[in-house]
């Protein structure tokens, strides 16, 4: 089979066998590609531009571009604690957005890319 007749999966498998560093990087970025695909799917289903999604998420449009690229693993932090404790794991900026409180527990989420 010529390389022009191979599908993407076959070419990818061949490259991973031939180059261990490529394989390691491909595996390292697997969460980024999955998140990017999910984000793109969400944006398309809701007919949102990158700018509109950025506004909805409270981030910049370039941040959405970076997330959708699948080339950077996003980092998420959840701080789950009793409502009597101030969040300690997330940034002050995320804390200003507020926590989601339910019963006696508050949750604050933050991300960075």
PDB file of C-alpha atoms in Angstrom:
ATOM      1  CA  UNK A   1       0.000   0.000   0.000  1.00  0.00           C
ATOM      2  CA  UNK A   2       1.463   3.390  -0.954  1.00  0.00           C
ATOM      3  CA  UNK A   3       1.629   6.177   1.610  1.00  0.00           C
ATOM      4  CA  UNK A   4      -1.026   8.097  -0.329  1.00  0.00           C
ATOM      5  CA  UNK A   5      -3.433   5.185   0.239  1.00  0.00           C
ATOM      6  CA  UNK A   6      -2.774   4.861   3.995  1.00  0.00           C
ATOM      7  CA  UNK A   7      -5.270   6.367   6.352  1.00  0.00           C
ATOM      8  CA  UNK A   8      -4.336   8.665   9.218  1.00  0.00           C
ATOM      9  CA  UNK A   9      -4.391   5.895  11.845  1.00  0.00           C
ATOM     10  CA  UNK A  10      -2.016   3.725   9.811  1.00  0.00           C
ATOM     11  CA  UNK A  11       0.413   6.609   9.280  1.00  0.00           C
ATOM     12  CA  UNK A  12       0.225   7.533  12.951  1.00  0.00           C
ATOM     13  CA  UNK A  13       0.909   3.963  14.087  1.00  0.00           C
ATOM     14  CA  UNK A  14       3.850   3.733  11.705  1.00  0.00           C
ATOM     15  CA  UNK A  15       5.314   7.004  12.983  1.00  0.00           C
ATOM     16  CA  UNK A  16       4.893   5.963  16.615  1.00  0.00           C
ATOM     17  CA  UNK A  17       6.733   2.719  15.980  1.00  0.00           C
ATOM     18  CA  UNK A  18       9.555   4.518  14.222  1.00  0.00           C
ATOM     19  CA  UNK A  19       9.987   7.402  16.674  1.00  0.00           C
ATOM     20  CA  UNK A  20       9.689   6.858  20.438  1.00  0.00           C
ATOM     21  CA  UNK A  21       9.903  10.599  21.176  1.00  0.00           C
ATOM     22  CA  UNK A  22       6.992  11.245  18.795  1.00  0.00           C
ATOM     23  CA  UNK A  23       5.014   8.501  20.538  1.00  0.00           C
ATOM     24  CA  UNK A  24       5.717  10.008  23.980  1.00  0.00           C
ATOM     25  CA  UNK A  25       4.659  13.487  22.874  1.00  0.00           C
ATOM     26  CA  UNK A  26       1.529  12.135  21.157  1.00  0.00           C
ATOM     27  CA  UNK A  27       0.543  10.343  24.357  1.00  0.00           C
ATOM     28  CA  UNK A  28       1.360  13.364  26.542  1.00  0.00           C
ATOM     29  CA  UNK A  29      -0.993  15.559  24.506  1.00  0.00           C
ATOM     30  CA  UNK A  30      -3.862  13.053  24.348  1.00  0.00           C
ATOM     31  CA  UNK A  31      -5.874  14.933  27.028  1.00  0.00           C
ATOM     32  CA  UNK A  32      -5.348  18.217  25.148  1.00  0.00           C
ATOM     33  CA  UNK A  33      -6.639  16.748  21.890  1.00  0.00           C
ATOM     34  CA  UNK A  34      -9.658  15.233  23.640  1.00  0.00           C
ATOM     35  CA  UNK A  35     -10.479  18.497  25.401  1.00  0.00           C
ATOM     36  CA  UNK A  36     -10.013  20.464  22.165  1.00  0.00           C
ATOM     37  CA  UNK A  37     -12.397  18.151  20.308  1.00  0.00           C
ATOM     38  CA  UNK A  38     -14.991  18.483  23.083  1.00  0.00           C
ATOM     39  CA  UNK A  39     -14.665  22.270  23.144  1.00  0.00           C
ATOM     40  CA  UNK A  40     -14.942  22.533  19.354  1.00  0.00           C
ATOM     41  CA  UNK A  41     -17.983  20.266  19.373  1.00  0.00           C
ATOM     42  CA  UNK A  42     -19.643  22.357  22.086  1.00  0.00           C
ATOM     43  CA  UNK A  43     -18.909  25.606  20.259  1.00  0.00           C
ATOM     44  CA  UNK A  44     -20.299  24.236  16.975  1.00  0.00           C
ATOM     45  CA  UNK A  45     -23.435  22.775  18.594  1.00  0.00           C
ATOM     46  CA  UNK A  46     -24.185  26.102  20.264  1.00  0.00           C
ATOM     47  CA  UNK A  47     -23.209  28.165  17.191  1.00  0.00           C
ATOM     48  CA  UNK A  48     -20.709  30.224  19.179  1.00  0.00           C
ATOM     49  CA  UNK A  49     -17.755  32.141  17.816  1.00  0.00           C
ATOM     50  CA  UNK A  50     -14.477  31.851  19.694  1.00  0.00           C
ATOM     51  CA  UNK A  51     -15.075  35.372  21.008  1.00  0.00           C
ATOM     52  CA  UNK A  52     -18.575  34.458  22.262  1.00  0.00           C
ATOM     53  CA  UNK A  53     -17.285  31.288  23.935  1.00  0.00           C
ATOM     54  CA  UNK A  54     -14.456  33.258  25.530  1.00  0.00           C
ATOM     55  CA  UNK A  55     -16.967  35.722  26.976  1.00  0.00           C
ATOM     56  CA  UNK A  56     -19.099  32.848  28.284  1.00  0.00           C
ATOM     57  CA  UNK A  57     -16.050  31.257  29.950  1.00  0.00           C
ATOM     58  CA  UNK A  58     -14.618  34.539  31.238  1.00  0.00           C
ATOM     59  CA  UNK A  59     -11.354  34.132  29.318  1.00  0.00           C
ATOM     60  CA  UNK A  60      -9.771  35.838  26.324  1.00  0.00           C
ATOM     61  CA  UNK A  61     -10.362  34.758  22.722  1.00  0.00           C
ATOM     62  CA  UNK A  62      -6.651  33.847  22.340  1.00  0.00           C
ATOM     63  CA  UNK A  63      -7.093  31.479  25.335  1.00  0.00           C
ATOM     64  CA  UNK A  64      -9.925  29.719  23.440  1.00  0.00           C
ATOM     65  CA  UNK A  65      -7.647  29.434  20.380  1.00  0.00           C
ATOM     66  CA  UNK A  66      -4.979  27.820  22.562  1.00  0.00           C
ATOM     67  CA  UNK A  67      -7.462  25.389  24.099  1.00  0.00           C
ATOM     68  CA  UNK A  68      -8.866  24.434  20.688  1.00  0.00           C
ATOM     69  CA  UNK A  69      -5.403  23.832  19.226  1.00  0.00           C
ATOM     70  CA  UNK A  70      -4.977  20.585  21.154  1.00  0.00           C
ATOM     71  CA  UNK A  71      -1.292  21.409  21.552  1.00  0.00           C
ATOM     72  CA  UNK A  72      -1.366  22.412  25.211  1.00  0.00           C
ATOM     73  CA  UNK A  73      -2.722  20.334  28.065  1.00  0.00           C
ATOM     74  CA  UNK A  74      -5.204  22.459  29.989  1.00  0.00           C
ATOM     75  CA  UNK A  75      -4.836  22.546  33.744  1.00  0.00           C
ATOM     76  CA  UNK A  76      -7.887  22.606  35.944  1.00  0.00           C
ATOM     77  CA  UNK A  77      -8.041  23.048  39.675  1.00  0.00           C
ATOM     78  CA  UNK A  78     -11.068  22.323  41.806  1.00  0.00           C
ATOM     79  CA  UNK A  79     -11.093  23.434  45.404  1.00  0.00           C
ATOM     80  CA  UNK A  80     -13.822  21.637  47.316  1.00  0.00           C
ATOM     81  CA  UNK A  81     -14.132  22.614  50.946  1.00  0.00           C
ATOM     82  CA  UNK A  82     -16.531  23.416  53.746  1.00  0.00           C
ATOM     83  CA  UNK A  83     -18.127  26.820  53.195  1.00  0.00           C
ATOM     84  CA  UNK A  84     -16.392  28.012  56.363  1.00  0.00           C
ATOM     85  CA  UNK A  85     -12.937  27.666  54.741  1.00  0.00           C
ATOM     86  CA  UNK A  86     -11.532  30.116  52.206  1.00  0.00           C
ATOM     87  CA  UNK A  87     -10.401  28.389  48.965  1.00  0.00           C
ATOM     88  CA  UNK A  88      -6.667  27.705  49.050  1.00  0.00           C
ATOM     89  CA  UNK A  89      -5.950  25.924  45.768  1.00  0.00           C
ATOM     90  CA  UNK A  90      -7.204  28.446  43.199  1.00  0.00           C
ATOM     91  CA  UNK A  91      -6.109  31.941  42.219  1.00  0.00           C
ATOM     92  CA  UNK A  92      -7.557  35.131  43.666  1.00  0.00           C
ATOM     93  CA  UNK A  93      -9.053  35.850  40.222  1.00  0.00           C
ATOM     94  CA  UNK A  94     -10.978  32.578  40.278  1.00  0.00           C
ATOM     95  CA  UNK A  95     -12.084  33.241  43.842  1.00  0.00           C
ATOM     96  CA  UNK A  96     -13.488  36.642  42.761  1.00  0.00           C
ATOM     97  CA  UNK A  97     -15.716  34.839  40.244  1.00  0.00           C
ATOM     98  CA  UNK A  98     -17.220  33.122  43.223  1.00  0.00           C
ATOM     99  CA  UNK A  99     -17.791  29.657  44.488  1.00  0.00           C
ATOM    100  CA  UNK A 100     -20.705  27.392  43.864  1.00  0.00           C
ATOM    101  CA  UNK A 101     -22.145  26.572  47.248  1.00  0.00           C
ATOM    102  CA  UNK A 102     -24.335  23.569  47.969  1.00  0.00           C
ATOM    103  CA  UNK A 103     -25.371  22.715  51.497  1.00  0.00           C
ATOM    104  CA  UNK A 104     -22.185  23.047  53.545  1.00  0.00           C
ATOM    105  CA  UNK A 105     -19.712  22.668  50.642  1.00  0.00           C
ATOM    106  CA  UNK A 106     -18.295  25.255  48.250  1.00  0.00           C
ATOM    107  CA  UNK A 107     -16.564  24.547  44.945  1.00  0.00           C
ATOM    108  CA  UNK A 108     -14.283  26.952  43.098  1.00  0.00           C
ATOM    109  CA  UNK A 109     -12.833  26.042  39.715  1.00  0.00           C
ATOM    110  CA  UNK A 110      -9.923  27.589  37.851  1.00  0.00           C
ATOM    111  CA  UNK A 111      -8.042  26.743  34.693  1.00  0.00           C
ATOM    112  CA  UNK A 112      -4.878  27.804  32.955  1.00  0.00           C
ATOM    113  CA  UNK A 113      -3.384  27.057  29.584  1.00  0.00           C
TER     114      UNK A 113
END
